[in-house]
mmCIF file of C-alpha atoms and ligand atoms in Angstrom:
data_model
loop_
_atom_site.group_PDB
_atom_site.id
_atom_site.type_symbol
_atom_site.label_atom_id
_atom_site.label_comp_id
_atom_site.label_asym_id
_atom_site.label_seq_id
_atom_site.Cartn_x
_atom_site.Cartn_y
_atom_site.Cartn_z
ATOM 1 C CA GLU C 1 111.769 102.707 101.742
ATOM 2 C CA LEU C 2 111.442 104.889 105.301
ATOM 3 C CA VAL C 3 109.407 101.758 107.539
ATOM 4 C CA GLU C 4 112.623 99.149 105.837
ATOM 5 C CA ASN C 5 115.088 102.039 107.103
ATOM 6 C CA ALA C 6 113.533 101.852 110.656
ATOM 7 C CA LEU C 7 113.560 98.322 110.944
ATOM 8 C CA ASP C 8 117.179 97.951 109.731
ATOM 9 C CA ALA C 9 118.424 101.000 112.300
ATOM 10 C CA GLY C 10 116.942 98.032 114.824
ATOM 11 C CA ALA C 11 113.357 99.373 115.524
ATOM 12 C CA ARG C 12 110.787 98.166 117.891
ATOM 13 C CA SER C 13 108.243 100.965 116.999
ATOM 14 C CA ILE C 14 107.184 102.161 114.253
ATOM 15 C CA ASP C 15 104.174 104.873 113.376
ATOM 16 C CA ILE C 16 103.403 106.270 110.733
ATOM 17 C CA GLU C 17 101.655 108.596 109.547
ATOM 18 C CA ILE C 18 100.533 109.551 105.703
ATOM 19 C CA GLU C 19 98.560 112.615 104.828
ATOM 20 C CA GLU C 20 96.566 112.747 101.380
ATOM 21 C CA GLY C 21 97.722 109.601 100.574
ATOM 22 C CA GLY C 22 100.925 111.107 100.620
ATOM 23 C CA ARG C 23 100.977 113.520 98.385
ATOM 24 C CA GLN C 24 100.934 115.433 100.948
ATOM 25 C CA ARG C 25 103.113 113.881 103.517
ATOM 26 C CA ILE C 26 104.519 110.887 104.821
ATOM 27 C CA ARG C 27 106.437 110.343 107.952
ATOM 28 C CA VAL C 28 108.241 107.593 110.022
ATOM 29 C CA GLY C 29 109.389 107.932 113.263
ATOM 30 C CA ASP C 30 111.785 104.902 114.872
ATOM 31 C CA ASP C 31 112.813 103.912 118.186
ATOM 32 C CA GLY C 32 116.103 102.713 116.859
ATOM 33 C CA VAL C 33 119.959 103.291 116.919
ATOM 34 C CA GLY C 34 119.525 107.131 115.146
ATOM 35 C CA MET C 35 122.309 109.135 113.793
ATOM 36 C CA GLY C 36 125.212 111.396 114.991
ATOM 37 C CA ARG C 37 125.037 115.042 113.091
ATOM 38 C CA GLU C 38 127.064 113.741 110.104
ATOM 39 C CA ASP C 39 125.233 110.205 109.457
ATOM 40 C CA ALA C 40 122.713 112.355 109.362
ATOM 41 C CA VAL C 41 123.384 114.404 106.597
ATOM 42 C CA LEU C 42 125.303 112.153 104.510
ATOM 43 C CA ALA C 43 122.235 110.011 104.779
ATOM 44 C CA LEU C 44 121.471 112.415 102.209
ATOM 45 C CA ALA C 45 124.341 111.957 100.061
ATOM 46 C CA ARG C 46 124.398 109.021 97.151
ATOM 47 C CA HIS C 47 125.752 105.827 98.033
ATOM 48 C CA ALA C 48 126.010 106.504 101.231
ATOM 49 C CA THR C 49 125.122 103.446 103.422
ATOM 50 C CA SER C 50 125.852 102.183 106.882
ATOM 51 C CA LYS C 51 125.313 98.617 105.798
ATOM 52 C CA ILE C 52 127.433 97.117 103.890
ATOM 53 C CA ARG C 53 131.182 97.490 104.390
ATOM 54 C CA ALA C 54 132.808 94.903 102.567
ATOM 55 C CA ALA C 55 132.076 93.554 99.319
ATOM 56 C CA ALA C 56 131.602 90.001 100.827
ATOM 57 C CA ASP C 57 128.483 91.792 102.783
ATOM 58 C CA LEU C 58 126.703 91.607 99.678
ATOM 59 C CA VAL C 59 126.021 87.897 99.259
ATOM 60 C CA GLY C 60 123.396 87.062 100.940
ATOM 61 C CA VAL C 61 122.538 90.984 102.350
ATOM 62 C CA ALA C 62 121.000 90.390 105.691
ATOM 63 C CA SER C 63 119.636 94.426 106.259
ATOM 64 C CA TYR C 64 116.278 95.640 103.949
ATOM 65 C CA GLY C 65 118.611 98.149 102.387
ATOM 66 C CA PHE C 66 122.307 98.140 101.021
ATOM 67 C CA ARG C 67 122.660 100.727 98.034
ATOM 68 C CA GLY C 68 122.564 103.823 99.564
ATOM 69 C CA GLU C 69 120.374 105.178 97.054
ATOM 70 C CA ALA C 70 116.790 105.615 98.833
ATOM 71 C CA LEU C 71 116.978 108.727 100.637
ATOM 72 C CA PRO C 72 119.184 110.496 98.947
ATOM 73 C CA ALA C 73 116.204 109.792 95.278
ATOM 74 C CA ILE C 74 113.742 110.962 97.700
ATOM 75 C CA CYS C 75 115.045 113.903 98.768
ATOM 76 C CA SER C 76 115.720 114.556 95.348
ATOM 77 C CA VAL C 77 111.485 115.017 94.716
ATOM 78 C CA SER C 78 110.613 116.108 97.021
ATOM 79 C CA GLN C 79 111.313 118.342 100.672
ATOM 80 C CA LEU C 80 112.902 115.639 103.180
ATOM 81 C CA GLU C 81 113.222 116.225 106.726
ATOM 82 C CA ILE C 82 115.642 114.126 109.062
ATOM 83 C CA GLU C 83 115.734 114.644 113.464
ATOM 84 C CA THR C 84 117.293 111.794 115.055
ATOM 85 C CA ALA C 85 118.893 111.645 118.041
ATOM 86 C CA PRO C 86 121.753 108.172 118.669
ATOM 87 C CA VAL C 87 120.530 108.865 122.177
ATOM 88 C CA ASP C 88 118.148 110.530 123.943
ATOM 89 C CA GLY C 89 118.376 114.238 124.798
ATOM 90 C CA GLY C 90 121.198 115.128 122.140
ATOM 91 C CA GLY C 91 120.193 115.104 118.260
ATOM 92 C CA THR C 92 120.223 116.923 114.691
ATOM 93 C CA ARG C 93 117.126 118.278 112.419
ATOM 94 C CA VAL C 94 118.679 118.525 108.406
ATOM 95 C CA ARG C 95 116.128 119.711 106.302
ATOM 96 C CA ALA C 96 116.527 119.440 102.232
ATOM 97 C CA ALA C 97 113.877 119.962 99.752
ATOM 98 C CA ALA C 98 115.602 118.793 95.669
ATOM 99 C CA GLY C 99 118.187 117.228 97.062
ATOM 100 C CA ALA C 100 119.643 120.431 98.597
ATOM 101 C CA VAL C 101 120.255 120.455 102.058
ATOM 102 C CA GLU C 102 119.169 123.311 103.571
ATOM 103 C CA ASP C 103 119.751 123.939 107.149
ATOM 104 C CA THR C 104 121.263 121.406 109.724
ATOM 105 C CA ARG C 105 120.831 122.325 113.644
ATOM 106 C CA GLU C 106 120.323 120.939 117.000
ATOM 107 C CA ALA C 107 116.984 119.283 117.587
ATOM 108 C CA ALA C 108 116.101 117.519 121.704
ATOM 109 C CA ARG C 109 114.436 114.182 121.160
ATOM 110 C CA ARG C 110 114.462 110.513 122.265
ATOM 111 C CA ARG C 111 117.217 107.698 120.537
ATOM 112 C CA GLY C 112 115.868 106.989 117.630
ATOM 113 C CA THR C 113 114.781 108.333 113.785
ATOM 114 C CA THR C 114 111.474 110.565 112.021
ATOM 115 C CA VAL C 115 111.827 111.230 108.469
ATOM 116 C CA THR C 116 109.338 113.462 106.729
ATOM 117 C CA VAL C 117 108.582 113.305 102.955
ATOM 118 C CA ALA C 118 106.676 116.707 101.509
ATOM 119 C CA HIS C 119 105.446 117.171 98.643
ATOM 120 C CA LEU C 120 106.778 114.370 97.244
ATOM 121 C CA PHE C 121 107.305 114.752 92.873
ATOM 122 C CA TYR C 122 106.740 118.708 93.291
ATOM 123 C CA ASN C 123 109.608 119.584 91.376
ATOM 124 C CA ALA C 124 109.451 116.955 89.001
ATOM 125 C CA PRO C 125 105.750 118.116 86.866
ATOM 126 C CA ALA C 126 106.166 114.963 84.565
ATOM 127 C CA ARG C 127 106.134 112.253 87.860
ATOM 128 C CA HIS C 128 104.111 114.215 89.713
ATOM 129 C CA LYS C 129 101.645 113.717 86.762
ATOM 130 C CA PHE C 130 101.522 110.215 87.199
ATOM 131 C CA MET C 131 100.888 109.488 90.675
ATOM 132 C CA ARG C 132 97.870 108.438 91.502
ATOM 133 C CA GLY C 133 95.008 109.748 93.095
ATOM 134 C CA ALA C 134 95.463 109.750 97.393
ATOM 135 C CA ARG C 135 92.716 107.027 97.266
ATOM 136 C CA SER C 136 94.823 104.604 95.313
ATOM 137 C CA GLU C 137 98.292 105.580 96.833
ATOM 138 C CA TRP C 138 96.964 104.980 100.007
ATOM 139 C CA ARG C 139 95.783 101.444 99.036
ATOM 140 C CA ALA C 140 98.818 100.610 98.141
ATOM 141 C CA ILE C 141 100.350 102.048 101.427
ATOM 142 C CA MET C 142 97.815 99.672 103.167
ATOM 143 C CA GLU C 143 98.994 96.812 101.407
ATOM 144 C CA ALA C 144 103.110 97.596 102.288
ATOM 145 C CA VAL C 145 102.163 97.978 105.707
ATOM 146 C CA THR C 146 99.995 95.263 105.803
ATOM 147 C CA SER C 147 103.253 93.284 104.524
ATOM 148 C CA VAL C 148 105.400 94.747 106.855
ATOM 149 C CA ALA C 149 102.726 93.743 109.694
ATOM 150 C CA LEU C 150 102.986 90.305 109.146
ATOM 151 C CA THR C 151 106.249 89.440 108.257
ATOM 152 C CA ARG C 152 108.017 91.664 111.261
ATOM 153 C CA ARG C 153 105.250 90.627 113.767
ATOM 154 C CA ASP C 154 108.272 91.738 116.621
ATOM 155 C CA VAL C 155 107.288 95.623 115.804
ATOM 156 C CA ARG C 156 105.413 97.500 117.616
ATOM 157 C CA LEU C 157 103.523 99.822 114.092
ATOM 158 C CA SER C 158 101.025 102.076 114.018
ATOM 159 C CA LEU C 159 99.536 103.692 110.802
ATOM 160 C CA THR C 160 97.685 106.589 110.429
ATOM 161 C CA HIS C 161 95.384 108.543 107.847
ATOM 162 C CA ASP C 162 94.817 111.959 107.462
ATOM 163 C CA GLY C 163 95.110 112.607 110.716
ATOM 164 C CA LYS C 164 92.670 108.957 111.921
ATOM 165 C CA GLU C 165 94.345 106.037 113.609
ATOM 166 C CA VAL C 166 93.580 103.647 111.093
ATOM 167 C CA LEU C 167 96.277 100.236 112.242
ATOM 168 C CA THR C 168 97.854 100.391 116.168
ATOM 169 C CA LEU C 169 99.301 96.993 116.065
ATOM 170 C CA PRO C 170 101.111 96.127 119.688
ATOM 171 C CA ALA C 171 104.442 93.741 118.856
ATOM 172 C CA ALA C 172 102.906 90.410 118.356
ATOM 173 C CA SER C 173 103.611 86.635 119.517
ATOM 174 C CA SER C 174 102.864 85.263 116.488
ATOM 175 C CA LEU C 175 101.728 84.732 113.498
ATOM 176 C CA ARG C 176 98.027 84.623 114.333
ATOM 177 C CA ALA C 177 97.482 87.159 117.385
ATOM 178 C CA ARG C 178 99.205 89.259 114.106
ATOM 179 C CA LEU C 179 96.066 88.805 112.262
ATOM 180 C CA ALA C 180 94.029 88.923 115.375
ATOM 181 C CA ALA C 181 95.006 92.623 115.731
ATOM 182 C CA LEU C 182 94.865 93.144 111.394
ATOM 183 C CA TRP C 183 91.365 91.249 110.841
ATOM 184 C CA GLY C 184 90.191 90.170 113.992
ATOM 185 C CA GLY C 185 90.160 86.959 116.263
ATOM 186 C CA ALA C 186 87.535 85.062 114.991
ATOM 187 C CA TYR C 187 89.577 85.658 111.334
ATOM 188 C CA ALA C 188 92.494 84.612 112.735
ATOM 189 C CA GLU C 189 91.245 80.982 114.106
ATOM 190 C CA ARG C 190 90.192 80.054 110.508
ATOM 191 C CA PHE C 191 93.939 79.222 109.427
ATOM 192 C CA LEU C 192 95.167 76.371 110.126
ATOM 193 C CA ALA C 193 99.018 76.238 111.324
ATOM 194 C CA VAL C 194 101.694 74.989 108.635
ATOM 195 C CA ASP C 195 105.437 74.216 108.879
ATOM 196 C CA ASP C 196 108.129 72.256 107.588
ATOM 197 C CA VAL C 197 111.516 72.146 106.941
ATOM 198 C CA ARG C 198 112.776 70.552 103.164
ATOM 199 C CA GLY C 199 116.473 70.964 103.188
ATOM 200 C CA THR C 200 117.793 74.093 103.312
ATOM 201 C CA THR C 201 114.189 75.842 103.769
ATOM 202 C CA ARG C 202 111.300 76.090 106.539
ATOM 203 C CA VAL C 203 107.889 76.986 105.335
ATOM 204 C CA SER C 204 105.441 78.301 108.424
ATOM 205 C CA GLY C 205 102.329 80.194 108.307
ATOM 206 C CA LEU C 206 98.811 79.823 108.669
ATOM 207 C CA VAL C 207 96.700 78.602 105.002
ATOM 208 C CA GLU C 208 93.024 78.460 104.842
ATOM 209 C CA ARG C 209 91.161 75.438 105.527
ATOM 210 C CA PRO C 210 89.592 73.827 102.226
ATOM 211 C CA ALA C 211 85.750 73.693 103.467
ATOM 212 C CA ASP C 212 87.035 77.393 103.996
ATOM 213 C CA VAL C 213 88.946 78.875 100.313
ATOM 214 C CA GLY C 214 86.264 81.365 98.924
ATOM 215 C CA THR C 215 84.105 82.145 102.040
ATOM 216 C CA ALA C 216 86.285 85.034 102.806
ATOM 217 C CA SER C 217 87.958 88.088 100.279
ATOM 218 C CA ARG C 218 91.361 86.035 98.970
ATOM 219 C CA ARG C 219 94.821 86.760 100.591
ATOM 220 C CA ILE C 220 98.294 85.872 100.125
ATOM 221 C CA TYR C 221 101.680 86.809 101.996
ATOM 222 C CA VAL C 222 104.328 85.035 101.533
ATOM 223 C CA SER C 223 108.065 86.159 103.627
ATOM 224 C CA VAL C 224 111.330 85.216 102.549
ATOM 225 C CA ASN C 225 113.912 85.777 105.693
ATOM 226 C CA GLY C 226 111.913 88.718 107.045
ATOM 227 C CA ARG C 227 111.310 90.133 103.650
ATOM 228 C CA ALA C 228 107.652 90.734 101.981
ATOM 229 C CA VAL C 229 107.567 89.086 98.626
ATOM 230 C CA ARG C 230 105.790 87.838 95.639
ATOM 231 C CA ASP C 231 106.510 84.896 94.504
ATOM 232 C CA PHE C 232 104.353 83.380 91.934
ATOM 233 C CA GLY C 233 106.052 80.259 91.949
ATOM 234 C CA ILE C 234 105.495 79.697 95.778
ATOM 235 C CA VAL C 235 101.964 80.949 95.378
ATOM 236 C CA ARG C 236 100.967 78.329 92.730
ATOM 237 C CA ALA C 237 103.372 75.086 94.560
ATOM 238 C CA ALA C 238 101.139 75.949 97.325
ATOM 239 C CA GLU C 239 97.936 76.424 95.550
ATOM 240 C CA ALA C 240 98.459 72.470 94.413
ATOM 241 C CA ALA C 241 98.421 71.329 97.435
ATOM 242 C CA TYR C 242 94.912 72.015 97.474
ATOM 243 C CA GLN C 243 94.518 70.847 94.376
ATOM 244 C CA SER C 244 91.207 68.259 93.934
ATOM 245 C CA THR C 245 90.153 69.311 98.444
ATOM 246 C CA ILE C 246 89.112 72.877 96.608
ATOM 247 C CA PRO C 247 86.469 73.682 93.286
ATOM 248 C CA SER C 248 88.540 75.267 91.273
ATOM 249 C CA GLY C 249 88.148 78.245 90.109
ATOM 250 C CA VAL C 250 89.229 79.767 93.736
ATOM 251 C CA ARG C 251 91.876 80.171 95.408
ATOM 252 C CA PRO C 252 93.445 79.948 99.269
ATOM 253 C CA THR C 253 94.841 82.557 101.734
ATOM 254 C CA LEU C 254 98.057 81.403 102.569
ATOM 255 C CA PHE C 255 100.353 83.118 104.596
ATOM 256 C CA LEU C 256 104.030 81.553 104.938
ATOM 257 C CA ASP C 257 107.223 82.510 106.362
ATOM 258 C CA PHE C 258 109.942 80.592 104.395
ATOM 259 C CA GLU C 259 113.528 80.280 106.002
ATOM 260 C CA VAL C 260 116.034 80.105 103.830
ATOM 261 C CA ALA C 261 119.673 79.870 104.287
ATOM 262 C CA ARG C 262 121.332 82.619 103.033
ATOM 263 C CA ARG C 263 123.855 81.581 100.650
ATOM 264 C CA ALA C 264 121.607 79.682 99.097
ATOM 265 C CA LEU C 265 119.604 82.825 98.232
ATOM 266 C CA GLY C 266 120.724 85.478 94.704
ATOM 267 C CA THR C 267 120.782 89.284 96.212
ATOM 268 C CA ILE C 268 117.777 90.035 97.813
ATOM 269 C CA GLY C 269 116.330 93.607 97.257
ATOM 270 C CA ALA C 270 118.805 94.319 94.182
ATOM 271 C CA GLY C 271 116.786 96.794 91.435
ATOM 272 C CA ALA C 272 113.963 96.705 93.615
ATOM 273 C CA ALA C 273 110.960 98.947 93.288
ATOM 274 C CA ILE C 274 109.372 99.884 96.333
ATOM 275 C CA GLY C 275 106.378 97.755 97.486
ATOM 276 C CA ARG C 276 107.108 93.584 97.633
ATOM 277 C CA PRO C 277 109.886 92.633 95.523
ATOM 278 C CA THR C 278 110.373 88.901 93.931
ATOM 279 C CA ILE C 279 113.466 87.023 94.865
ATOM 280 C CA PRO C 280 115.269 85.690 92.466
ATOM 281 C CA PHE C 281 115.904 82.034 93.365
ATOM 282 C CA PRO C 282 118.897 80.481 91.678
ATOM 283 C CA ALA C 283 116.520 77.799 89.838
ATOM 284 C CA ALA C 284 112.681 78.715 89.692
ATOM 285 C CA PRO C 285 111.077 74.659 90.471
ATOM 286 C CA ARG C 286 109.370 73.278 88.079
ATOM 287 C CA TYR C 287 105.655 72.531 88.150
ATOM 288 C CA GLU C 288 104.384 70.863 85.404
ATOM 289 C CA PRO C 289 105.045 67.174 85.606
ATOM 290 C CA PRO C 290 107.324 66.054 83.344
ATOM 291 C CA GLY C 291 106.982 64.229 79.882
ATOM 292 C CA VAL C 292 102.702 65.502 80.019
ATOM 293 C CA ASP C 293 102.238 67.292 76.934
ATOM 294 C CA VAL C 294 100.174 70.165 78.311
ATOM 295 C CA GLU C 295 98.570 70.977 74.610
ATOM 296 C CA ALA C 296 97.809 67.071 73.397
ATOM 297 C CA LEU C 297 95.607 67.041 77.212
ATOM 298 C CA ARG C 298 93.931 69.434 76.378
ATOM 299 C CA ALA C 299 93.397 68.377 72.516
ATOM 300 C CA ASP C 300 92.687 64.885 73.428
ATOM 301 C CA ARG C 301 88.490 64.948 73.356
ATOM 302 C CA ARG C 302 88.151 60.932 73.761
ATOM 303 C CA PRO C 303 86.191 59.985 77.678
ATOM 304 C CA ARG C 304 89.097 58.655 79.394
ATOM 305 C CA GLU C 305 88.512 56.417 82.255
ATOM 306 C CA GLY C 306 91.217 57.646 83.809
ATOM 307 C CA LEU C 307 91.044 60.985 84.188
ATOM 308 C CA PHE C 308 94.193 61.377 86.232
ATOM 309 C CA ALA C 309 96.147 59.207 84.164
ATOM 310 C CA PRO C 310 98.726 60.778 81.705
ATOM 311 C CA SER C 311 98.178 61.078 78.034
ATOM 312 C CA GLU C 312 100.726 59.515 77.626
ATOM 313 C CA ALA C 313 99.346 56.407 78.996
ATOM 314 C CA GLY C 314 98.256 54.014 75.971
ATOM 315 C CA GLU C 315 95.089 54.170 74.911
ATOM 316 C CA GLY C 316 93.539 55.238 77.488
ATOM 317 C CA THR C 317 93.384 51.862 79.015
ATOM 318 C CA ALA C 318 95.506 52.270 82.466
ATOM 319 C CA PRO C 319 93.294 51.821 85.213
ATOM 320 C CA ALA C 320 93.352 55.186 86.935
ATOM 321 C CA PRO C 321 95.091 55.784 89.794
ATOM 322 C CA THR C 322 92.582 57.180 91.879
ATOM 323 C CA PRO C 323 93.649 60.096 94.399
ATOM 324 C CA GLY C 324 91.716 58.039 96.902
ATOM 325 C CA PRO C 325 92.711 54.835 99.143
ATOM 326 C CA ALA C 326 95.004 52.775 96.860
ATOM 327 C CA ASP C 327 92.185 49.071 97.720
ATOM 328 C CA ALA C 328 89.256 52.204 97.141
ATOM 329 C CA PRO C 329 86.437 50.049 95.622
ATOM 330 C CA THR C 330 86.710 51.725 92.080
ATOM 331 C CA ARG C 331 84.552 50.206 89.608
ATOM 332 C CA PRO C 332 85.796 52.052 86.422
ATOM 333 C CA GLU C 333 83.877 48.851 83.799
ATOM 334 C CA SER C 334 80.537 49.463 85.988
ATOM 335 C CA GLY C 335 77.630 51.794 85.534
ATOM 336 C CA PRO C 336 75.493 53.173 87.959
ATOM 337 C CA GLU C 337 72.461 50.327 87.607
ATOM 338 C CA ASP C 338 75.458 47.225 88.786
ATOM 339 C CA ALA C 339 77.641 48.660 90.739
ATOM 340 C CA GLU C 340 76.260 47.885 94.083
ATOM 341 C CA PRO C 341 75.428 50.614 96.321
ATOM 342 C CA ILE C 342 77.635 51.581 99.369
ATOM 343 C CA PRO C 343 76.808 52.314 102.499
ATOM 344 C CA PHE C 344 77.364 56.306 102.775
ATOM 345 C CA LEU C 345 78.460 57.369 106.540
ATOM 346 C CA MET C 346 79.080 61.122 106.797
ATOM 347 C CA GLN C 347 80.565 64.835 105.910
ATOM 348 C CA VAL C 348 83.207 65.681 107.197
ATOM 349 C CA ASN C 349 85.060 69.099 106.910
ATOM 350 C CA ARG C 350 82.197 70.350 103.550
ATOM 351 C CA THR C 351 84.497 68.230 101.597
ATOM 352 C CA TYR C 352 85.068 64.778 102.029
ATOM 353 C CA LEU C 353 81.990 62.320 101.578
ATOM 354 C CA LEU C 354 83.144 58.816 103.777
ATOM 355 C CA PHE C 355 81.122 55.986 103.192
ATOM 356 C CA GLU C 356 81.272 52.138 104.514
ATOM 357 C CA SER C 357 83.276 50.130 102.387
ATOM 358 C CA GLU C 358 84.138 45.880 103.175
ATOM 359 C CA GLY C 359 86.417 45.775 105.761
ATOM 360 C CA GLY C 360 87.055 49.538 106.107
ATOM 361 C CA VAL C 361 85.888 52.777 105.152
ATOM 362 C CA VAL C 362 85.821 55.030 101.512
ATOM 363 C CA LEU C 363 86.766 58.457 101.393
ATOM 364 C CA ILE C 364 85.345 60.618 98.810
ATOM 365 C CA ASP C 365 87.139 64.356 97.619
ATOM 366 C CA GLN C 366 83.330 65.621 96.955
ATOM 367 C CA HIS C 367 84.649 68.016 94.776
ATOM 368 C CA SER C 368 86.531 65.864 92.348
ATOM 369 C CA ALA C 369 83.631 63.590 91.845
ATOM 370 C CA HIS C 370 81.705 66.184 90.933
ATOM 371 C CA GLU C 371 84.410 67.561 88.625
ATOM 372 C CA ARG C 372 84.325 63.595 87.740
ATOM 373 C CA ILE C 373 80.751 63.359 86.825
ATOM 374 C CA LEU C 374 81.019 66.330 84.446
ATOM 375 C CA TYR C 375 83.695 65.843 82.689
ATOM 376 C CA GLU C 376 81.967 62.335 82.147
ATOM 377 C CA LYS C 377 79.064 64.121 80.533
ATOM 378 C CA PHE C 378 80.588 66.565 78.743
ATOM 379 C CA MET C 379 82.344 63.799 77.082
ATOM 380 C CA GLY C 380 79.921 61.164 76.382
ATOM 381 C CA ALA C 381 77.833 63.934 74.555
ATOM 382 C CA LEU C 382 81.721 64.913 72.611
ATOM 383 C CA THR C 383 81.787 62.067 71.877
ATOM 384 C CA ARG C 384 78.162 61.644 70.733
ATOM 385 C CA GLY C 385 78.227 64.457 68.673
ATOM 386 C CA GLU C 386 75.767 66.229 71.196
ATOM 387 C CA ALA C 387 76.659 69.755 72.213
ATOM 388 C CA PRO C 388 77.484 69.737 75.804
ATOM 389 C CA GLY C 389 74.386 72.140 77.810
HETATM 390 N N1 LIG E 401 115.564 105.444 110.155
HETATM 391 C C1 LIG E 401 117.553 105.332 110.066
HETATM 392 N N2 LIG E 401 117.736 105.478 111.301
HETATM 393 C C2 LIG E 401 118.819 104.930 111.431
HETATM 394 N N3 LIG E 401 119.726 105.660 110.096
HETATM 395 C C3 LIG E 401 119.657 105.878 108.937
HETATM 396 C C4 LIG E 401 117.980 105.792 109.187
HETATM 397 N N4 LIG E 401 117.046 105.982 107.688
HETATM 398 C C5 LIG E 401 118.969 106.212 107.284
HETATM 399 N N5 LIG E 401 119.578 105.405 107.970
HETATM 400 C C6 LIG E 401 120.686 105.450 107.670
HETATM 401 O O1 LIG E 401 121.244 106.694 106.589
HETATM 402 C C7 LIG E 401 121.882 105.511 105.403
HETATM 403 C C8 LIG E 401 121.196 105.984 103.742
HETATM 404 O O2 LIG E 401 119.709 105.298 104.064
HETATM 405 P P1 LIG E 401 119.003 104.700 102.670
HETATM 406 O O3 LIG E 401 117.872 104.417 102.432
HETATM 407 O O4 LIG E 401 119.493 105.937 101.343
HETATM 408 O O5 LIG E 401 120.578 103.520 101.968
HETATM 409 P P2 LIG E 401 120.651 102.200 102.420
HETATM 410 O O6 LIG E 401 119.385 101.745 103.333
HETATM 411 O O7 LIG E 401 121.666 101.818 102.978
HETATM 412 O O8 LIG E 401 120.080 101.259 101.212
HETATM 413 P P3 LIG E 401 119.031 101.190 100.309
HETATM 414 O O9 LIG E 401 119.481 102.393 99.291
HETATM 415 O O10 LIG E 401 119.171 99.880 99.511
HETATM 416 O O11 LIG E 401 117.737 101.453 101.278
HETATM 417 C C9 LIG E 401 121.661 104.279 105.922
HETATM 418 O O12 LIG E 401 122.476 103.586 105.250
HETATM 419 C C10 LIG E 401 121.734 104.665 107.343
HETATM 420 O O13 LIG E 401 123.254 104.791 107.894
HETATM 421 MG MG1 LIG E 402 117.319 102.083 102.682
#
């Protein structure tokens, strides 16, 4: 919440200091617009927000915050200090504890705001008991800061934990540059750039090459209009695009930014907890192809020529629509003995096998082919009444 406030204030640079996983102290300093003395006190009052001026602003909220709840809520369960100045020099320091302002005085500082939250939940023992250990709170902070760093690459960020510098990220001109600052240049080079516009939505980002999937720990970062979100629908749709290019069971690393026309979205962030909110898209996309009865597919143990054909295709007699080119020389009726060997040319990208064929080449996705072979073996064993090995 403090970092979002800094971003809403137009910060170009944000410094975050954490002590004991935040259990002891959280301090967020920014170089944003700052606040005058009155506003600094008002900021701690419930439902005081500078971000919504008219009811219409609630549709397609452009700022991260809009409720005027975060600071008062945090303040009610901590010792909180705001040091802020709208211009270099004359500023204000407000100290509060357990929701009550204790003192307000002048303080000289550069333009911007620093909010310090100490002893979170010190006056709420029941809630305090449910705080996780310093390590796991720290992990959650790292995760939250990382996802801000990936979405707001235009902002310089630093993060320290117990006095040790953990992240120093200069403003970056691209997602790849941010990735490089976070996890190294070699890591950043692993990914393919994607960029596509459909209707009112633009998707861009970096995605793992199929051949690399599963070789490094998996990361998923998705943002919608500059806001980090968790959305399983988006992740599943992206994974579906990899289908048959990667072995089943491994899942790709994805860094995706969505830009959606604001009016196409509901109110973002309403009721969202700290961290990455889910997005209320007006209509959740559907991923099951219509008309396929998944239960029937699972129950059906017959070996089928068309592995990729929908289950409704009669008695399995329809020729298999193969995922390859339409004229690929598939020989569903012939066994390996009578099949003419097609000359093997090369392997591409550790994923595709290239064969020569009459008047062209045939690309075979080796992972899909492997799955197909195993499938036929198991199904063969099952119909013969044997236990599949
Ligand atoms: N870092 C900051 N720089 C400048 N102004 C700030 C900063 N943090 C808070 N404020 C001011 O204090 C007000 C209250 O902040 P608070 O986070 O409680 O509410 P909000 O951001 O408006 O909405 P939400 O509760 O949804 O976050 C903000 O509207 C803003 O005017
Ligand atoms: Mg806020």
